[in-house]
C-alpha cells in the first residue's frame, strides 16, 4: 500500500481491508511507520513511537481489526510505555498498568503505535513545550495544530494514522480538530472512563475520545469505549443503541440556534463568523429550523472560574506526581506558566474553589434553558483561524508574579495576572469551555476553509447525553461537505 492510498482511508476502511485479508496488519503498520519516519521530523506530532516492537495478534473479528492508532502523551497509562506530559519532571516515568480506556481501545482491535505531542501538562491551546518542542499544522507549517491534543490532530491530518486519542478539559479535542480540519467530539461527562485510579479530572471538565477524519469513526470509537466505571464520580445518560447505527438514520426538522458572537471572549474573526453563517444555511437547506440566538453568561466570572479550576487541578496533579516519582516539584523542572499555575493553585482557598464550582452549575442552568428551546446550538469552534507557532509569551505582569511568587503575600498580583491571562486566552478559544463546565457533549466539524487554505471548524452542542444527535447531524454535514476528501499538501 502506498501513502497516497493509505492517507485517504479512515479506521473502518482499514479494518474492512484487514478483515477481508486484502491487507495484512504488517503492511498497514509498515505504511504508518514510513509515513511517521518521513513526516514527523517536519511536524513533530509523535513523541514516542512503538512501530518496530512486536505486538500480540489482533483478532480480525474485533471492530478495528488492527487499524493503527496513537495515544496522547497525557493522562492515560499504557503498561510498559513512557508517560511524560511533555515535562522534565516526568521525563523518566514508565507506566506499570493500562488505564481503563487503553484496555477498551486494545479490546476493540486498535493497534496502539505511539504517543503524540502535547504542551506541558496540557495547559495550552497550542502544542509547544520546552521538553517536546513545537508541533506544526500539516495544513500550514507556520501555524499551530491547536492543543492540547495538537500532536494527535497533526498526526491524523498529515496521514500518519487515520485517528488518534484526544481528551478535552476546555476544548482540547475540538480546538485541534478545528485547526486541522478534523472531526472532534467531546462526549458527555462520564460517557468514557478515566480510571481505574482517576475518578474525575479538572473537577469533571475532562472527557476522553479522539480526533478522526469521519463521523463514522468517531461513532464507532464511542461505541467501543463508552460505559460506566467502578467508582466514577458521575453517570452519563444511557445511549440509545449503537452510534454507528444512529448516524444512518438522518433526523429532520431539528430546532437549531446559531450565534456568531464570542461566548467568553470579546471579538470574532470574519472567517469564523462566515463559517457559522454558511453552516447555518447548510443546515436550513437540510430541512432544519435555524434561527439566531445568544447566551447570557457572565464572561468575567467564567474566565476566572476556568483558571481557578485549572490552577487547583494542576497543583493537585503535580503533587500527585511528586508522590509517584518521589521527587519534590521545584521551579527548575517546569515551564514558567506551569509553575505559575502550580503556585497559584496552592494559594486558592476552599471557599474560592467552591465559588468556581458554583459558577459551572450556573452554566448548566443557562444551557439547560437553551436546550428547552433548541435541539442544537451552533457556534464557531474558535474565534480566529489557527495562530502562528511560537507565539507563547508571558506578559510583564505574569513575569512579575512568577518572579516574586516565593515572597508572600503575592496572591493579589497572581490573581490580577490570571485575569489578564484569561482575557487573552479566551480571545482565541472562547466558545468551547461552556460544554466542559456543563458536562454536555459538543463536536467540532470541519465545514469551512478560509482563503488562506486554513481549516475553520464549527461547534455543535447538545443537551446531556445527546451525542447521537450531534453525530447524526454531523453525518448529514459530512455528506454535504465531503471533508474527508480534503487533503493538505504534506507528502512523503
XYZ file of C-alpha atoms in Angstrom:
492
model
C 0.000 0.000 0.000
C 1.385 3.420 -0.904
C 0.979 6.547 1.199
C -1.397 8.283 -1.241
C -3.847 5.398 -0.929
C -3.346 4.940 2.819
C -3.969 8.568 3.826
C -7.419 8.540 2.184
C -8.656 5.692 4.402
C -10.396 6.019 7.769
C -10.196 3.456 10.583
C -13.181 1.471 9.362
C -11.858 1.422 5.784
C -8.613 -0.117 7.017
C -10.444 -2.541 9.316
C -12.536 -3.750 6.359
C -9.407 -4.379 4.263
C -7.770 -6.220 7.153
C -10.842 -8.372 7.803
C -11.051 -9.326 4.115
C -7.281 -10.016 4.123
C -6.766 -7.628 1.219
C -4.191 -6.051 3.525
C -2.106 -7.502 6.335
C -1.539 -5.828 9.677
C 2.179 -5.784 8.868
C 1.592 -3.865 5.607
C -0.567 -1.277 7.356
C 1.872 -0.838 10.222
C 4.793 -0.523 7.806
C 2.984 2.166 5.801
C 2.185 4.083 9.002
C 5.812 3.743 10.105
C 7.134 5.062 6.794
C 4.740 7.992 6.969
C 5.849 8.767 10.517
C 9.547 8.442 9.664
C 9.219 10.898 6.776
C 6.614 13.362 8.053
C 7.153 13.520 11.797
C 10.544 15.290 11.593
C 8.654 18.092 9.810
C 5.616 18.433 12.104
C 6.817 16.906 15.419
C 3.462 15.245 16.137
C 4.643 11.883 17.545
C 6.757 11.965 20.710
C 7.225 8.204 21.171
C 6.734 5.508 18.518
C 6.357 1.751 19.026
C 6.149 0.761 15.348
C 9.078 -1.660 15.462
C 8.089 -3.515 18.629
C 6.432 -6.963 18.412
C 2.737 -6.964 19.225
C 0.241 -9.694 20.081
C -2.006 -10.982 17.328
C -5.072 -8.761 16.965
C -8.270 -10.712 16.152
C -9.764 -9.846 12.776
C -13.166 -10.252 14.417
C -12.573 -7.147 16.561
C -14.198 -3.891 15.377
C -10.940 -2.279 14.217
C -9.007 -5.489 13.434
C -5.549 -3.917 13.862
C -6.086 -0.441 12.408
C -3.304 1.987 13.520
C -3.944 4.490 16.310
C -1.932 6.855 18.503
C -2.353 7.842 22.165
C -1.869 11.334 23.543
C 1.111 11.758 25.897
C -1.112 12.926 28.739
C -3.288 11.258 31.343
C -3.697 7.695 30.074
C -1.341 4.943 31.247
C -0.037 2.260 28.870
C 1.766 -0.567 30.625
C 5.493 -0.513 29.866
C 5.244 2.779 27.957
C 6.544 6.262 28.830
C 4.138 8.933 30.029
C 5.876 12.299 30.339
C 3.215 15.032 29.950
C 5.906 16.818 27.874
C 7.603 17.786 31.147
C 11.110 17.382 32.503
C 9.500 16.420 35.809
C 8.115 13.137 34.393
C 10.835 12.564 31.797
C 11.832 9.113 33.047
C 8.414 7.730 34.018
C 7.144 4.418 32.592
C 3.627 3.174 33.419
C 3.074 -0.137 35.209
C -0.583 -0.589 34.183
C -3.135 0.219 31.498
C -5.816 2.848 32.034
C -9.356 1.561 31.533
C -9.728 3.455 28.253
C -6.496 1.908 26.931
C -7.886 -1.548 27.764
C -11.045 -0.720 25.812
C -9.008 0.530 22.857
C -6.992 -2.699 22.908
C -10.137 -4.825 23.140
C -11.576 -3.024 20.105
C -8.606 -4.129 17.984
C -6.826 -0.809 17.645
C -3.074 -1.094 17.095
C -1.586 1.455 19.528
C 1.618 2.588 17.843
C 2.856 5.593 19.804
C 2.249 8.712 21.869
C 1.538 12.178 20.499
C 2.956 15.575 21.392
C 1.257 17.843 23.958
C 2.015 21.137 25.714
C 3.379 20.669 29.235
C 0.617 19.145 31.392
C -1.920 20.065 28.713
C -2.377 23.666 29.817
C -2.229 25.408 26.416
C -4.491 25.567 23.384
C -1.341 25.169 21.263
C 1.139 22.271 21.265
C 4.509 23.745 22.179
C 6.811 22.898 25.073
C 10.433 23.243 26.126
C 10.634 19.472 26.605
C 8.953 18.139 23.443
C 9.260 21.102 21.071
C 6.849 22.813 18.699
C 4.221 20.781 16.853
C 3.214 22.172 13.450
C -0.004 22.096 11.454
C 0.178 19.971 8.253
C -2.087 22.497 6.517
C 0.480 25.249 7.122
C 3.773 24.566 8.873
C 3.911 28.117 10.191
C 0.663 27.627 12.111
C -0.309 25.679 15.214
C -2.376 22.492 15.109
C -4.006 23.721 18.329
C -3.857 21.972 21.665
C -3.625 20.317 23.901
C -4.279 17.344 21.580
C -2.343 19.044 18.792
C 0.038 16.152 18.234
C -2.868 13.759 17.737
C -4.611 16.129 15.320
C -1.441 16.868 13.349
C -0.659 13.157 13.013
C -4.145 12.424 11.660
C -4.239 15.440 9.348
C -0.808 14.514 7.967
C -1.918 10.939 7.263
C 0.352 9.147 9.741
C -2.703 7.452 11.297
C -6.409 7.696 10.438
C -7.405 8.643 14.003
C -5.813 9.310 17.389
C -6.869 9.566 21.008
C -7.521 13.004 22.467
C -9.012 14.430 25.637
C -10.764 17.706 26.355
C -10.813 19.844 29.510
C -11.592 23.173 27.847
C -11.586 22.425 24.138
C -8.551 20.168 23.733
C -10.335 17.803 21.330
C -12.336 20.454 19.492
C -9.643 23.151 19.177
C -7.110 20.941 17.312
C -9.932 19.351 15.304
C -10.843 22.845 14.104
C -7.235 23.804 13.363
C -6.522 20.588 11.439
C -9.782 20.040 9.537
C -10.938 17.023 11.557
C -13.947 15.716 13.468
C -13.603 16.155 17.222
C -16.307 15.047 19.672
C -16.156 15.846 23.372
C -18.521 13.265 24.851
C -20.948 13.767 27.708
C -19.242 13.779 31.096
C -18.610 10.178 32.260
C -19.501 8.681 28.869
C -15.948 7.320 28.615
C -13.709 6.229 31.523
C -10.764 7.996 33.149
C -9.742 5.276 35.659
C -9.052 2.938 37.184
C -7.235 5.247 39.596
C -8.699 8.585 38.467
C -12.410 9.241 39.014
C -12.621 12.720 37.568
C -10.203 15.240 36.088
C -10.214 19.029 36.389
C -13.373 18.963 38.551
C -15.244 16.963 35.922
C -14.274 19.197 33.000
C -12.258 16.500 31.171
C -13.746 13.951 28.755
C -11.882 11.479 26.547
C -12.242 10.241 22.989
C -10.400 11.040 19.729
C -9.862 13.175 16.645
C -10.872 11.480 13.389
C -11.431 12.061 9.684
C -15.014 10.816 9.637
C -18.184 10.788 11.699
C -18.465 7.012 11.449
C -15.007 6.513 13.006
C -15.980 8.811 15.869
C -19.251 6.913 16.296
C -17.533 3.525 16.399
C -14.841 4.751 18.800
C -17.578 5.965 21.121
C -19.378 2.621 20.802
C -16.309 0.605 21.820
C -15.238 2.875 24.697
C -18.421 4.151 26.339
C -19.745 2.768 29.578
C -19.588 3.346 33.337
C -16.626 2.505 35.522
C -16.449 1.455 39.161
C -16.073 4.431 41.463
C -16.741 7.034 38.772
C -17.921 10.364 40.166
C -20.685 10.842 37.549
C -23.064 8.801 35.430
C -23.858 9.596 31.796
C -27.400 9.072 30.475
C -27.607 5.699 28.652
C -27.118 5.798 24.897
C -29.940 4.789 22.556
C -28.342 1.943 20.667
C -25.058 1.845 18.722
C -23.898 5.231 17.469
C -22.753 3.695 14.174
C -26.392 2.812 13.542
C -27.730 6.150 14.776
C -25.841 8.057 12.082
C -27.532 6.033 9.332
C -30.991 7.385 10.163
C -30.986 11.131 9.432
C -33.179 13.264 11.667
C -35.006 16.248 10.180
C -36.680 19.444 11.311
C -34.416 19.971 14.312
C -34.525 23.333 16.088
C -31.049 24.825 15.716
C -29.904 28.102 17.232
C -26.760 29.740 15.879
C -24.598 32.609 17.073
C -21.597 34.419 15.607
C -20.826 36.007 18.983
C -17.836 35.181 21.190
C -19.161 33.301 24.223
C -16.410 34.103 26.763
C -14.197 36.394 24.667
C -14.764 39.730 23.007
C -14.126 39.560 19.257
C -14.847 37.071 16.477
C -12.857 36.909 13.260
C -14.690 37.326 9.973
C -13.678 33.849 8.748
C -15.164 32.207 11.819
C -18.370 34.208 11.570
C -18.661 33.263 7.896
C -18.166 29.581 8.762
C -21.094 29.710 11.188
C -23.377 31.515 8.747
C -22.544 29.136 5.904
C -23.118 26.080 8.103
C -26.378 27.521 9.404
C -27.512 27.966 5.807
C -26.491 24.381 5.005
C -28.476 23.076 7.971
C -31.527 25.031 6.840
C -31.175 23.512 3.368
C -31.194 20.066 5.011
C -34.637 20.751 6.439
C -33.839 22.047 9.912
C -35.351 25.130 11.551
C -32.468 27.558 12.042
C -32.501 30.911 13.827
C -30.066 33.250 15.541
C -29.757 33.220 19.347
C -27.435 34.396 22.106
C -26.366 33.112 25.528
C -26.374 35.397 28.551
C -23.335 34.490 30.643
C -21.043 36.414 32.989
C -17.860 36.304 30.896
C -15.508 37.736 33.502
C -16.660 35.362 36.259
C -16.441 32.331 33.985
C -12.975 33.184 32.706
C -11.767 33.416 36.307
C -13.680 30.240 37.167
C -11.860 28.293 34.493
C -8.423 29.400 35.630
C -9.183 28.713 39.295
C -10.235 25.152 38.460
C -7.233 24.611 36.166
C -4.762 26.091 38.676
C -6.037 23.935 41.543
C -6.092 20.874 39.287
C -2.529 21.469 38.062
C -1.322 21.931 41.645
C -3.020 18.683 42.651
C -1.600 16.884 39.585
C 1.973 17.961 40.292
C 1.705 16.964 43.953
C 0.273 13.615 42.861
C 3.240 13.053 40.537
C 5.624 14.191 43.252
C 4.492 11.237 45.381
C 4.755 8.767 42.499
C 8.215 9.945 41.474
C 9.449 10.673 44.994
C 10.635 13.990 43.634
C 9.875 17.422 45.005
C 8.318 19.790 42.443
C 10.633 22.760 42.085
C 10.790 25.588 39.575
C 13.711 24.042 37.661
C 11.539 21.205 36.362
C 8.725 23.258 34.818
C 7.923 25.932 32.299
C 7.088 29.303 33.821
C 3.358 29.108 33.102
C 3.055 25.644 34.648
C 4.943 26.763 37.730
C 2.777 29.878 37.946
C -0.418 27.789 37.929
C 1.071 25.350 40.448
C 1.824 28.157 42.898
C -1.492 29.896 42.291
C -3.423 26.646 42.718
C -1.910 26.089 46.150
C -2.988 29.563 47.236
C -6.663 29.208 46.224
C -8.905 28.786 49.277
C -11.638 26.180 49.620
C -14.244 28.950 49.514
C -12.813 30.358 46.270
C -12.760 26.908 44.712
C -16.342 26.254 45.819
C -17.363 29.591 44.265
C -15.825 28.429 40.984
C -17.706 25.119 41.084
C -20.955 27.014 41.665
C -20.304 29.124 38.571
C -20.114 25.962 36.465
C -23.572 24.982 37.742
C -24.902 28.310 36.526
C -23.641 27.498 33.034
C -25.500 24.194 33.186
C -28.698 26.060 34.060
C -28.303 28.529 31.184
C -27.639 25.714 28.706
C -30.498 23.595 30.048
C -32.824 26.523 29.386
C -31.398 26.976 25.894
C -31.920 23.290 25.103
C -35.564 23.564 26.060
C -35.896 25.830 23.033
C -33.279 24.307 20.697
C -32.068 20.788 19.932
C -28.620 22.010 18.895
C -26.588 25.193 19.398
C -24.122 26.264 16.692
C -21.018 28.422 17.202
C -17.606 28.708 15.624
C -15.220 26.385 17.466
C -12.557 29.113 17.613
C -12.779 32.884 17.421
C -9.957 33.131 14.869
C -8.113 30.875 12.399
C -5.112 28.857 13.658
C -2.446 31.144 15.107
C 1.214 31.154 14.031
C 3.584 28.955 16.041
C 5.938 30.369 18.671
C 3.516 32.983 19.953
C 3.674 31.846 23.575
C 4.885 34.784 25.596
C 4.253 35.760 29.195
C 3.109 39.307 29.885
C 5.203 41.605 32.141
C 2.589 41.167 34.892
C 2.831 37.382 34.646
C 6.638 37.539 34.697
C 6.454 39.751 37.797
C 4.076 37.352 39.510
C 6.346 34.391 38.796
C 9.468 36.243 39.917
C 8.022 37.096 43.320
C 5.852 34.036 43.969
C 8.205 32.926 46.724
C 7.503 36.108 48.652
C 4.109 36.452 50.333
C 1.625 37.995 50.093
C 1.583 37.796 46.275
C -1.847 36.282 45.706
C -3.417 39.563 44.586
C -0.707 40.003 41.963
C -1.212 36.428 40.800
C -4.983 36.781 40.539
C -4.565 40.001 38.563
C -2.194 38.133 36.273
C -4.730 35.319 35.920
C -7.455 37.777 34.946
C -5.191 39.128 32.216
C -4.138 35.627 31.138
C -7.779 34.570 30.987
C -8.870 37.555 28.912
C -6.059 36.922 26.410
C -6.542 33.133 26.279
C -10.278 33.366 25.691
C -9.830 35.710 22.746
C -8.743 32.750 20.614
C -10.885 29.941 22.019
C -13.904 31.397 23.831
C -16.671 29.001 22.810
C -15.630 25.529 23.925
C -15.423 25.767 27.727
C -19.164 26.034 28.405
C -19.581 22.375 27.442
C -16.783 21.370 29.822
C -18.421 23.375 32.615
C -21.790 21.734 31.976
C -20.568 18.247 31.045
C -22.714 18.358 27.907
C -21.455 16.976 24.572
C -20.097 19.134 21.756
C -18.479 18.405 18.424
C -16.222 20.375 16.082
C -16.852 19.797 12.385
C -14.570 20.976 9.526
C -17.171 22.645 7.331
C -15.090 25.624 6.182
C -11.677 26.507 4.717
C -10.640 30.166 4.531
C -8.958 31.948 1.605
C -5.530 31.129 3.085
C -6.308 27.410 2.956
C -6.653 27.036 6.744
C -9.452 24.855 8.150
C -12.147 26.536 10.268
C -14.324 24.306 12.424
C -17.841 24.924 13.675
C -19.067 23.635 17.014
C -22.396 21.934 17.588
C -23.519 21.442 21.181
C -26.428 19.442 22.591
C -28.068 18.546 25.880
C -26.684 15.944 28.286
C -26.431 12.521 26.678
C -27.232 13.658 23.147
C -24.044 12.585 21.353
C -26.183 10.565 18.949
C -27.952 13.705 17.808
C -24.655 15.521 17.208
C -23.231 12.587 15.276
C -26.397 12.281 13.215
C -26.319 15.929 12.159
C -22.560 15.652 11.722
C -23.091 12.835 9.250
C -25.573 14.981 7.312
C -22.993 17.761 7.078
C -20.214 15.325 6.153
C -22.369 14.003 3.322
C -22.790 17.573 2.096
C -19.234 18.876 2.509
C -17.237 15.640 1.961
C -14.462 16.977 4.190
C -12.799 13.560 4.394
C -11.689 14.087 0.779
C -9.832 17.328 1.506
C -6.088 16.748 1.654
C -3.259 19.065 2.670
C -0.005 19.207 0.728
C 2.074 17.017 3.068
C 3.699 14.269 1.001
C 6.351 11.607 1.545
